[in-house]
């Protein structure tokens, strides 16, 4: 069963997460996303990520991940980071349309795109890893610091709080706050306008920005990923993760 719905119109791809209401992120979803991004890489001139009206994504599928041994969890974490890197470095312009909450792993996916549009009102964003005994993944931390200033990034990763649309806009985490019914249309409009511009120039400009992150992740990522996995299997983190998994 597919975890994604892909629609291409006017050379812009819309990838919709489609894994129950909360759009929990599984190994199967990341495997499919990596395959999809690889296929679309040279086929489209723009890409928009979307989810559901209640959740863009609640994050990782914790009840399943807590059954994994170290080998299987390493496979998951590798697929997750590869999907993040593939989305972040996707050569065409990208955006995320968030009609609902984008928290934890869902927030991670959102910050991997060039632009973020969120619905006004209830939706929350944030990286709560520290509250469940985990560091924010190395790749995620590097990308976040390209979007917001270091002081804001430190607050986001060290406090683990979820913030609403207006605060997300004020710190630069999102680009626009819109009525829920306008979010996807605005994201598609933005990327559609950019898709009409010179693609060779845009792809070169994007490579300028993303190459440094790719370089450092390829150089140090394996080391930091092992630190994350060590934390995931510590007893104190497992207890917190189990409590969080009960909300799924």
Coordinates of N, CA and C in Angstrom, one line a residue:
X1 N 0.8 -1.2 0.0 CA 0.0 0.0 0.0 C 0.9 1.2 0.0
X2 N 0.6 2.2 -0.9 CA 1.4 3.4 -1.0 C 1.1 4.3 0.2
X3 N 2.2 5.0 0.6 CA 2.1 6.0 1.7 C 2.1 7.4 1.1
X4 N 2.2 7.5 -0.2 CA 2.2 8.8 -0.8 C 1.2 8.9 -2.0
X5 N 0.7 10.1 -2.2 CA -0.1 10.3 -3.4 C 0.7 11.4 -4.2
X6 N 1.0 11.1 -5.5 CA 1.8 12.0 -6.3 C 1.0 12.4 -7.5
X7 N 0.9 13.8 -7.6 CA 0.2 14.3 -8.8 C 1.1 15.4 -9.4
X8 N 1.3 15.3 -10.7 CA 2.1 16.2 -11.5 C 1.2 17.0 -12.4
X9 N 1.3 18.4 -12.3 CA 0.6 19.2 -13.2 C 1.4 20.4 -13.5
X10 N 1.5 20.8 -14.8 CA 2.3 21.9 -15.3 C 3.7 21.8 -14.8
X11 N 4.3 20.6 -14.8 CA 5.7 20.4 -14.4 C 6.0 20.6 -12.9
X12 N 4.9 20.7 -12.1 CA 5.1 20.8 -10.6 C 4.5 19.6 -10.0
X13 N 5.2 18.9 -9.2 CA 4.8 17.7 -8.5 C 4.2 18.1 -7.1
X14 N 3.1 17.5 -6.8 CA 2.5 17.6 -5.4 C 2.6 16.2 -4.8
X15 N 3.4 16.1 -3.7 CA 3.5 14.8 -3.0 C 2.8 14.9 -1.7
X16 N 1.7 14.1 -1.6 CA 0.9 14.2 -0.4 C 1.2 13.0 0.5
X17 N 1.5 13.2 1.7 CA 1.7 12.1 2.7 C 0.3 11.5 3.0
X18 N 0.2 10.2 2.9 CA -1.1 9.5 3.0 C -1.0 8.2 3.9
X19 N -0.7 8.5 5.2 CA -0.6 7.3 6.1 C -1.4 7.6 7.3
X20 N -2.7 7.3 7.2 CA -3.7 7.6 8.3 C -3.8 9.1 8.5
X21 N -4.6 9.5 9.5 CA -4.9 10.9 9.8 C -3.7 11.6 10.2
X22 N -2.8 10.9 11.0 CA -1.7 11.6 11.6 C -0.4 11.6 10.7
X23 N -0.5 10.8 9.6 CA 0.6 10.8 8.7 C 1.9 10.4 9.4
X24 N 1.9 9.3 10.2 CA 3.1 8.9 10.9 C 4.1 8.4 9.8
X25 N 5.4 8.6 10.2 CA 6.5 8.4 9.2 C 7.2 7.1 9.5
X26 N 7.1 6.2 8.5 CA 7.6 4.8 8.7 C 8.8 4.6 7.7
X27 N 9.4 3.4 7.9 CA 10.5 3.0 7.0 C 10.0 2.9 5.6
X28 N 8.8 2.3 5.5 CA 8.2 2.2 4.1 C 7.9 3.5 3.5
X29 N 7.5 4.5 4.3 CA 7.2 5.8 3.7 C 8.5 6.5 3.2
X30 N 9.5 6.4 4.0 CA 10.8 7.0 3.6 C 11.4 6.3 2.4
X31 N 11.3 5.0 2.4 CA 11.8 4.3 1.2 C 11.0 4.7 -0.1
X32 N 9.7 4.8 0.0 CA 8.9 5.3 -1.1 C 9.2 6.7 -1.5
X33 N 9.4 7.6 -0.5 CA 9.8 9.0 -0.7 C 11.1 9.1 -1.4
X34 N 12.1 8.3 -1.0 CA 13.4 8.3 -1.7 C 13.3 7.9 -3.1
X35 N 12.5 6.9 -3.4 CA 12.3 6.4 -4.8 C 11.6 7.5 -5.6
X36 N 10.6 8.1 -5.0 CA 9.8 9.1 -5.7 C 10.7 10.4 -6.0
X37 N 11.4 10.8 -5.1 CA 12.3 12.0 -5.3 C 13.3 11.7 -6.4
X38 N 13.9 10.5 -6.3 CA 14.8 10.1 -7.4 C 14.2 10.1 -8.8
X39 N 13.0 9.6 -8.8 CA 12.3 9.6 -10.1 C 12.0 10.9 -10.7
X40 N 11.6 11.8 -9.7 CA 11.1 13.2 -10.1 C 12.3 14.2 -10.3
X41 N 13.4 13.8 -9.9 CA 14.6 14.7 -9.8 C 14.8 15.5 -11.1
X42 N 14.7 14.8 -12.3 CA 14.9 15.5 -13.5 C 13.7 15.7 -14.4
X43 N 12.5 15.3 -13.8 CA 11.3 15.3 -14.5 C 10.4 16.5 -14.3
X44 N 10.6 17.2 -13.1 CA 9.7 18.3 -12.8 C 10.5 19.6 -12.6
X45 N 9.8 20.7 -12.6 CA 10.4 22.0 -12.4 C 10.1 22.6 -11.0
X46 N 9.4 21.8 -10.2 CA 9.1 22.3 -8.9 C 8.3 21.2 -8.1
X47 N 8.3 21.3 -6.8 CA 7.7 20.2 -6.0 C 7.1 20.8 -4.7
X48 N 5.9 20.4 -4.4 CA 5.2 20.8 -3.1 C 4.9 19.5 -2.3
X49 N 5.3 19.6 -1.0 CA 4.9 18.5 -0.1 C 3.6 19.0 0.7
X50 N 2.7 18.0 0.9 CA 1.5 18.3 1.6 C 1.1 17.1 2.4
X51 N 0.1 17.4 3.3 CA -0.4 16.3 4.2 C -1.9 16.3 4.3
X52 N -2.4 16.2 5.5 CA -3.9 16.3 5.7 C -4.3 17.6 6.3
X53 N -5.6 17.7 6.6 CA -6.1 19.0 7.1 C -5.8 19.0 8.7
X54 N -5.7 17.9 9.3 CA -5.4 17.9 10.8 C -3.9 17.8 11.0
X55 N -3.2 17.0 10.3 CA -1.8 16.8 10.4 C -1.1 16.8 9.1
X56 N -0.1 17.7 9.0 CA 0.9 17.4 7.9 C 1.6 16.1 8.2
X57 N 2.1 16.1 9.4 CA 2.6 14.8 10.0 C 2.9 15.0 11.5
X58 N 2.6 13.9 12.2 CA 2.8 13.9 13.7 C 4.3 13.4 14.0
X59 N 5.0 12.9 13.0 CA 6.3 12.5 13.2 C 6.5 11.0 13.0
X60 N 7.6 10.5 13.5 CA 7.9 9.1 13.3 C 6.8 8.1 13.9
X61 N 6.7 7.0 13.3 CA 5.8 6.0 13.7 C 6.4 5.2 15.0
X62 N 6.3 5.9 16.1 CA 7.0 5.4 17.3 C 6.6 4.0 17.8
X63 N 5.3 3.6 17.8 CA 5.0 2.3 18.2 C 5.7 1.2 17.4
X64 N 5.9 1.4 16.2 CA 6.7 0.4 15.4 C 8.2 0.5 15.6
X65 N 8.7 1.7 15.7 CA 10.1 1.9 15.9 C 10.6 1.3 17.2
X66 N 9.8 1.3 18.2 CA 10.2 0.8 19.5 C 10.3 -0.7 19.5
X67 N 9.8 -1.4 18.5 CA 10.0 -2.8 18.3 C 11.3 -3.2 17.6
X68 N 12.0 -2.2 17.0 CA 13.2 -2.4 16.2 C 14.4 -2.7 17.1
X69 N 15.2 -3.6 16.6 CA 16.6 -3.7 17.2 C 17.5 -2.7 16.6
X70 N 18.8 -2.6 17.0 CA 19.7 -1.6 16.6 C 19.9 -1.7 15.1
X71 N 20.0 -2.9 14.5 CA 20.2 -3.0 13.0 C 19.0 -2.4 12.3
X72 N 17.8 -2.8 12.7 CA 16.6 -2.3 12.0 C 16.4 -0.8 12.1
X73 N 16.7 -0.3 13.3 CA 16.6 1.1 13.6 C 17.6 1.9 12.8
X74 N 18.8 1.3 12.6 CA 19.8 2.0 11.8 C 19.3 2.1 10.3
X75 N 18.6 1.0 9.9 CA 18.1 1.0 8.5 C 17.0 2.2 8.4
X76 N 16.2 2.3 9.4 CA 15.2 3.3 9.4 C 15.8 4.7 9.4
X77 N 16.8 4.9 10.3 CA 17.4 6.2 10.5 C 18.2 6.6 9.2
X78 N 18.8 5.7 8.6 CA 19.5 5.9 7.3 C 18.5 6.4 6.2
X79 N 17.4 5.7 6.1 CA 16.4 6.0 5.1 C 15.8 7.4 5.4
X80 N 15.5 7.7 6.7 CA 15.0 9.0 7.1 C 16.0 10.1 6.7
X81 N 17.2 10.0 7.1 CA 18.2 11.0 6.7 C 18.4 11.2 5.2
X82 N 18.4 10.0 4.5 CA 18.5 10.1 3.1 C 17.4 10.8 2.4
X83 N 16.1 10.6 2.9 CA 15.0 11.3 2.4 C 15.1 12.8 2.7
X84 N 15.5 13.1 3.9 CA 15.7 14.5 4.2 C 16.7 15.2 3.3
X85 N 17.8 14.5 3.1 CA 18.9 15.1 2.2 C 18.4 15.2 0.8
X86 N 17.7 14.2 0.3 CA 17.1 14.2 -1.1 C 16.1 15.3 -1.2
X87 N 15.3 15.6 -0.2 CA 14.3 16.6 -0.3 C 15.0 18.0 -0.2
X88 N 15.9 18.1 0.7 CA 16.6 19.4 0.9 C 17.4 19.8 -0.3
X89 N 18.1 18.8 -1.0 CA 18.9 19.1 -2.1 C 18.2 18.9 -3.4
X90 N 16.9 18.6 -3.4 CA 16.1 18.5 -4.7 C 16.4 19.7 -5.5
X91 N 16.8 19.5 -6.8 CA 17.4 20.6 -7.6 C 16.4 21.7 -7.9
X92 N 15.1 21.3 -8.0 CA 14.0 22.3 -8.4 C 13.5 23.0 -7.1
X93 N 12.8 24.1 -7.2 CA 12.2 24.8 -6.1 C 11.2 23.9 -5.4
X94 N 11.2 24.0 -4.0 CA 10.3 23.1 -3.2 C 9.6 24.0 -2.2
X95 N 8.4 23.5 -1.7 CA 7.7 24.1 -0.6 C 6.9 23.1 0.1
X96 N 6.5 23.4 1.4 CA 5.7 22.5 2.2 C 4.4 23.3 2.5
X97 N 3.2 22.7 2.2 CA 1.9 23.2 2.5 C 1.4 22.5 3.8
X98 N 1.3 23.2 4.9 CA 0.9 22.6 6.2 C -0.5 23.1 6.6
X99 N -1.5 22.3 6.3 CA -2.8 22.7 6.7 C -3.1 22.3 8.2
X100 N -2.2 21.3 8.7 CA -2.3 20.9 10.1 C -1.0 20.9 10.7
X101 N -0.9 20.2 11.9 CA 0.3 20.1 12.7 C 1.5 19.5 11.9
X102 N 2.7 20.1 12.1 CA 3.9 19.6 11.6 C 4.9 19.5 12.7
X103 N 5.0 18.4 13.4 CA 5.8 18.3 14.7 C 6.8 17.2 14.6
X104 N 7.8 17.3 15.3 CA 8.9 16.3 15.4 C 9.3 15.9 13.9
X105 N 9.2 14.7 13.5 CA 9.7 14.3 12.2 C 8.9 15.0 11.1
X106 N 7.7 15.4 11.4 CA 6.9 16.2 10.4 C 7.5 17.6 10.2
X107 N 7.9 18.2 11.3 CA 8.6 19.5 11.2 C 9.9 19.4 10.5
X108 N 10.6 18.3 10.7 CA 11.9 18.0 10.0 C 11.7 18.0 8.5
X109 N 10.7 17.3 8.0 CA 10.4 17.2 6.6 C 10.1 18.6 6.0
X110 N 9.3 19.4 6.8 CA 8.9 20.7 6.4 C 10.1 21.6 6.2
X111 N 11.1 21.6 7.1 CA 12.2 22.5 7.0 C 13.2 22.1 5.9
X112 N 13.0 20.9 5.3 CA 13.9 20.5 4.2 C 13.5 21.1 2.9
X113 N 12.3 21.8 2.8 CA 12.0 22.4 1.6 C 12.4 23.9 1.6
X114 N 12.3 24.5 0.5 CA 12.8 25.9 0.4 C 11.8 26.9 1.0
X115 N 10.5 26.6 1.0 CA 9.5 27.5 1.5 C 8.5 26.7 2.3
X116 N 7.9 27.4 3.3 CA 6.8 26.7 4.1 C 5.6 27.7 4.3
X117 N 4.5 27.1 4.1 CA 3.2 27.8 4.2 C 2.3 27.1 5.2
X118 N 1.8 27.8 6.1 CA 1.0 27.1 7.2 C -0.4 27.7 7.4
X119 N -1.3 27.0 7.8 CA -2.7 27.5 8.1 C -2.7 28.3 9.4
X120 N -3.5 29.3 9.4 CA -3.7 30.1 10.6 C -4.5 29.3 11.6
X121 N -4.3 29.7 12.9 CA -5.1 29.0 14.0 C -4.3 28.0 14.8
X122 N -4.8 26.7 14.7 CA -4.4 25.7 15.6 C -3.0 25.0 15.3
X123 N -2.6 24.9 14.0 CA -1.5 24.1 13.7 C -0.2 24.5 14.5
X124 N 0.5 23.4 14.9 CA 1.8 23.6 15.7 C 2.9 23.1 14.9
X125 N 4.1 23.7 15.1 CA 5.4 23.2 14.6 C 6.4 23.1 15.8
X126 N 7.4 22.2 15.6 CA 8.4 22.2 16.6 C 9.2 20.9 16.6
X127 N 10.3 20.9 17.2 CA 11.2 19.7 17.4 C 11.3 19.4 18.8
X128 N 10.6 18.4 19.3 CA 10.5 18.0 20.7 C 11.4 16.9 21.1
X129 N 12.4 16.6 20.3 CA 13.3 15.5 20.6 C 13.9 15.6 22.0
X130 N 14.4 16.8 22.4 CA 15.0 16.9 23.7 C 14.1 16.4 24.9
X131 N 12.8 16.6 24.7 CA 11.8 16.2 25.7 C 11.6 14.7 25.8
X132 N 12.1 14.0 24.8 CA 12.0 12.5 24.9 C 13.3 11.9 24.9
X133 N 14.3 12.7 25.3 CA 15.6 12.1 25.6 C 16.5 11.9 24.3
X134 N 16.2 12.7 23.3 CA 17.0 12.5 22.0 C 17.6 13.8 21.6
X135 N 18.7 13.8 20.9 CA 19.2 15.0 20.2 C 18.5 15.2 18.9
X136 N 18.4 16.4 18.5 CA 17.9 16.7 17.1 C 18.9 16.1 16.2
X137 N 18.5 15.4 15.1 CA 19.5 14.8 14.2 C 20.5 15.9 13.6
X138 N 21.7 15.5 13.4 CA 22.7 16.4 12.9 C 22.3 17.1 11.6
X139 N 21.8 16.4 10.6 CA 21.4 17.0 9.4 C 20.3 18.0 9.6
X140 N 19.3 17.7 10.4 CA 18.2 18.6 10.7 C 18.7 19.9 11.4
X141 N 19.6 19.8 12.3 CA 20.2 20.9 13.0 C 20.9 21.9 12.0
X142 N 21.7 21.3 11.1 CA 22.4 22.1 10.2 C 21.4 22.9 9.3
X143 N 20.4 22.2 8.8 CA 19.4 22.9 7.9 C 18.6 24.0 8.6
X144 N 18.2 23.6 9.9 CA 17.5 24.6 10.7 C 18.2 25.9 10.8
X145 N 19.5 25.8 11.0 CA 20.3 27.0 11.2 C 20.5 27.8 9.9
X146 N 20.1 27.3 8.8 CA 20.1 28.1 7.5 C 18.8 28.9 7.4
X147 N 17.8 28.5 8.2 CA 16.5 29.1 8.1 C 16.3 30.2 9.1
X148 N 16.6 29.9 10.4 CA 16.4 30.8 11.5 C 17.8 31.2 12.1
X149 N 17.9 32.2 12.8 CA 19.2 32.6 13.4 C 19.6 31.6 14.5
X150 N 20.8 31.6 14.9 CA 21.4 30.6 15.8 C 20.7 30.7 17.2
X151 N 20.3 31.9 17.7 CA 19.6 32.0 19.0 C 18.3 31.3 18.9
X152 N 17.6 31.5 17.8 CA 16.2 30.9 17.7 C 16.4 29.4 17.5
X153 N 17.4 29.0 16.7 CA 17.6 27.5 16.5 C 17.9 26.9 17.8
X154 N 18.7 27.5 18.7 CA 19.0 27.0 20.0 C 17.8 26.8 20.8
X155 N 16.9 27.8 20.8 CA 15.7 27.6 21.6 C 14.8 26.5 21.0
X156 N 14.7 26.4 19.7 CA 13.9 25.3 19.1 C 14.4 23.9 19.5
X157 N 15.7 23.7 19.4 CA 16.2 22.4 19.7 C 16.5 22.1 21.1
X158 N 16.7 23.1 21.9 CA 17.1 22.9 23.4 C 15.9 22.9 24.3
X159 N 14.8 23.6 23.9 CA 13.6 23.7 24.7 C 12.5 22.7 24.3
X160 N 12.5 22.4 23.0 CA 11.6 21.4 22.5 C 10.1 21.8 22.5
X161 N 9.9 23.1 22.4 CA 8.5 23.6 22.5 C 7.8 23.6 21.1
X162 N 6.5 23.3 21.1 CA 5.8 23.5 19.9 C 5.3 25.0 19.8
X163 N 5.3 25.6 18.7 CA 4.9 26.9 18.5 C 3.8 27.0 17.4
X164 N 3.0 28.1 17.6 CA 1.9 28.3 16.6 C 2.3 29.0 15.4
X165 N 1.4 29.2 14.4 CA 1.7 29.8 13.1 C 2.3 31.2 13.3
X166 N 1.7 32.1 14.1 CA 2.2 33.5 14.2 C 3.6 33.5 14.7
X167 N 3.9 32.7 15.7 CA 5.3 32.7 16.3 C 6.3 32.1 15.3
X168 N 5.8 31.1 14.6 CA 6.7 30.5 13.5 C 7.0 31.5 12.5
X169 N 6.0 32.3 12.1 CA 6.3 33.4 11.1 C 7.2 34.4 11.7
X170 N 7.1 34.8 12.9 CA 7.9 35.9 13.5 C 9.4 35.5 13.6
X171 N 9.6 34.2 13.8 CA 11.0 33.8 13.9 C 11.6 33.3 12.6
X172 N 10.8 33.3 11.5 CA 11.3 33.0 10.2 C 11.2 31.5 9.8
X173 N 10.5 30.7 10.7 CA 10.4 29.3 10.4 C 9.4 29.0 9.3
X174 N 8.4 29.9 9.1 CA 7.5 29.7 7.9 C 7.5 31.0 7.2
X175 N 7.1 31.0 5.9 CA 7.1 32.2 5.1 C 5.8 32.9 5.0
X176 N 4.6 32.2 5.2 CA 3.3 32.8 5.2 C 2.4 32.0 6.0
X177 N 1.4 32.8 6.7 CA 0.3 32.2 7.4 C -1.0 32.5 6.6
X178 N -1.8 31.5 6.3 CA -2.9 31.7 5.4 C -4.1 31.0 6.0
X179 N -5.3 31.4 5.5 CA -6.5 30.6 5.8 C -6.3 29.1 5.3
X180 N -6.8 28.2 6.0 CA -6.4 26.8 5.7 C -6.8 26.4 4.3
X181 N -7.8 26.9 3.7 CA -8.2 26.6 2.3 C -7.3 27.2 1.3
X182 N -6.4 28.1 1.7 CA -5.5 28.8 0.7 C -4.1 28.2 0.7
X183 N -3.8 27.4 1.7 CA -2.4 27.0 2.0 C -1.8 26.2 0.8
X184 N -2.5 25.2 0.3 CA -1.9 24.4 -0.8 C -1.8 25.2 -2.1
X185 N -2.9 26.0 -2.3 CA -2.9 26.8 -3.6 C -1.8 27.8 -3.6
X186 N -1.5 28.4 -2.4 CA -0.4 29.4 -2.3 C 0.9 28.8 -2.6
X187 N 1.1 27.6 -2.0 CA 2.4 26.9 -2.2 C 2.6 26.5 -3.6
X188 N 1.5 26.0 -4.3 CA 1.6 25.7 -5.7 C 1.8 26.9 -6.5
X189 N 1.2 28.0 -6.2 CA 1.4 29.3 -6.9 C 2.8 29.8 -6.8
X190 N 3.4 29.7 -5.6 CA 4.8 30.1 -5.4 C 5.8 29.3 -6.2
X191 N 5.6 28.0 -6.1 CA 6.5 27.1 -6.8 C 6.3 27.1 -8.3
X192 N 5.0 27.3 -8.7 CA 4.7 27.4 -10.2 C 5.4 28.7 -10.8
X193 N 5.4 29.8 -10.0 CA 6.0 31.0 -10.5 C 7.5 30.8 -10.6
X194 N 8.1 30.1 -9.7 CA 9.6 29.9 -9.7 C 9.9 28.9 -10.8
X195 N 9.0 27.9 -11.1 CA 9.3 26.9 -12.1 C 9.3 27.5 -13.5
X196 N 8.7 28.7 -13.6 CA 8.7 29.4 -14.9 C 10.0 30.1 -15.2
X197 N 10.9 30.2 -14.2 CA 12.2 30.9 -14.4 C 13.2 30.0 -14.9
X198 N 14.4 30.5 -15.3 CA 15.5 29.8 -15.8 C 15.9 28.6 -14.9
X199 N 15.7 27.4 -15.3 CA 16.0 26.3 -14.4 C 17.5 26.0 -14.2
X200 N 18.3 26.2 -15.2 CA 19.7 26.0 -15.0 C 20.3 27.0 -14.0
X201 N 19.9 28.2 -14.0 CA 20.4 29.2 -13.1 C 19.9 28.9 -11.7
X202 N 18.6 28.5 -11.6 CA 18.0 28.2 -10.3 C 18.7 27.0 -9.6
X203 N 18.9 26.0 -10.4 CA 19.5 24.7 -9.9 C 20.9 25.0 -9.4
X204 N 21.7 25.9 -10.1 CA 23.0 26.2 -9.7 C 23.0 27.0 -8.4
X205 N 22.0 27.9 -8.3 CA 21.9 28.7 -7.1 C 21.6 27.8 -5.9
X206 N 20.7 26.9 -6.1 CA 20.3 26.0 -5.0 C 21.5 25.1 -4.6
X207 N 22.3 24.7 -5.5 CA 23.4 23.9 -5.2 C 24.4 24.6 -4.4
X208 N 24.5 26.0 -4.6 CA 25.4 26.8 -3.8 C 25.1 26.7 -2.4
X209 N 23.7 26.7 -2.1 CA 23.3 26.7 -0.7 C 23.3 25.4 -0.1
X210 N 23.0 24.3 -0.8 CA 22.9 23.0 -0.2 C 24.2 22.2 -0.1
X211 N 25.2 22.6 -0.9 CA 26.4 21.8 -1.0 C 27.2 21.7 0.3
X212 N 27.2 22.9 1.0 CA 27.9 22.9 2.3 C 27.3 21.9 3.3
X213 N 26.0 21.9 3.4 CA 25.4 21.0 4.3 C 25.6 19.5 3.9
X214 N 25.5 19.3 2.6 CA 25.8 17.9 2.1 C 27.2 17.5 2.4
X215 N 28.2 18.4 2.2 CA 29.6 18.1 2.5 C 29.8 17.7 4.0
X216 N 29.3 18.6 4.9 CA 29.5 18.3 6.3 C 28.7 17.0 6.8
X217 N 27.6 16.8 6.2 CA 26.8 15.6 6.6 C 27.6 14.3 6.1
X218 N 28.1 14.4 4.9 CA 28.8 13.2 4.4 C 30.1 13.0 5.1
X219 N 30.7 14.1 5.7 CA 31.9 14.0 6.4 C 31.7 13.5 7.9
X220 N 30.7 14.1 8.5 CA 30.5 13.8 10.0 C 29.2 13.1 10.3
X221 N 28.3 12.9 9.3 CA 27.0 12.4 9.6 C 27.0 11.1 10.3
X222 N 27.8 10.1 9.8 CA 27.8 8.8 10.4 C 28.1 8.8 11.8
X223 N 29.1 9.7 12.2 CA 29.5 9.8 13.6 C 28.3 10.3 14.5
X224 N 27.7 11.4 14.0 CA 26.6 11.9 14.8 C 25.4 11.0 14.8
X225 N 25.2 10.3 13.7 CA 24.0 9.4 13.6 C 24.2 8.3 14.6
X226 N 25.4 7.8 14.9 CA 25.6 6.8 15.9 C 25.3 7.4 17.3
X227 N 25.6 8.6 17.5 CA 25.3 9.2 18.8 C 23.8 9.3 19.0
X228 N 23.1 9.6 17.9 CA 21.6 9.6 18.0 C 21.1 8.2 18.3
X229 N 21.6 7.2 17.6 CA 21.1 5.9 17.9 C 21.5 5.4 19.3
X230 N 22.6 5.8 19.8 CA 23.0 5.4 21.2 C 21.9 6.0 22.1
X231 N 21.5 7.2 21.9 CA 20.5 7.9 22.7 C 19.2 7.2 22.6
X232 N 18.8 6.8 21.4 CA 17.5 6.1 21.2 C 17.3 4.8 22.0
X233 N 18.4 4.1 22.3 CA 18.4 2.9 23.0 C 18.7 3.0 24.4
X234 N 18.9 4.2 25.0 CA 19.2 4.3 26.4 C 17.9 4.1 27.1
X235 N 17.9 3.5 28.3 CA 16.7 3.2 29.1 C 15.8 4.4 29.4
X236 N 16.5 5.5 29.8 CA 15.7 6.7 30.1 C 15.0 7.3 28.9
X237 N 15.6 7.2 27.7 CA 14.9 7.7 26.5 C 13.8 6.7 26.1
X238 N 14.0 5.4 26.3 CA 13.0 4.4 25.9 C 11.7 4.6 26.7
X239 N 11.9 5.0 28.0 CA 10.7 5.2 28.9 C 9.9 6.4 28.4
X240 N 10.6 7.5 28.0 CA 9.9 8.7 27.5 C 9.3 8.4 26.1
X241 N 10.0 7.7 25.3 CA 9.5 7.3 24.0 C 8.2 6.5 24.1
X242 N 8.2 5.5 25.0 CA 7.1 4.7 25.2 C 5.8 5.5 25.6
X243 N 6.0 6.5 26.5 CA 4.9 7.3 26.9 C 4.4 8.1 25.7
X244 N 5.3 8.6 24.9 CA 4.9 9.4 23.7 C 4.2 8.5 22.7
X245 N 4.7 7.3 22.5 CA 4.0 6.3 21.6 C 2.6 6.0 21.9
X246 N 2.3 6.1 23.2 CA 0.9 5.8 23.6 C -0.1 6.8 23.1
X247 N 0.4 8.0 22.6 CA -0.5 9.0 22.0 C -0.9 8.7 20.6
X248 N -0.2 7.7 19.9 CA -0.5 7.4 18.5 C -1.7 6.5 18.4

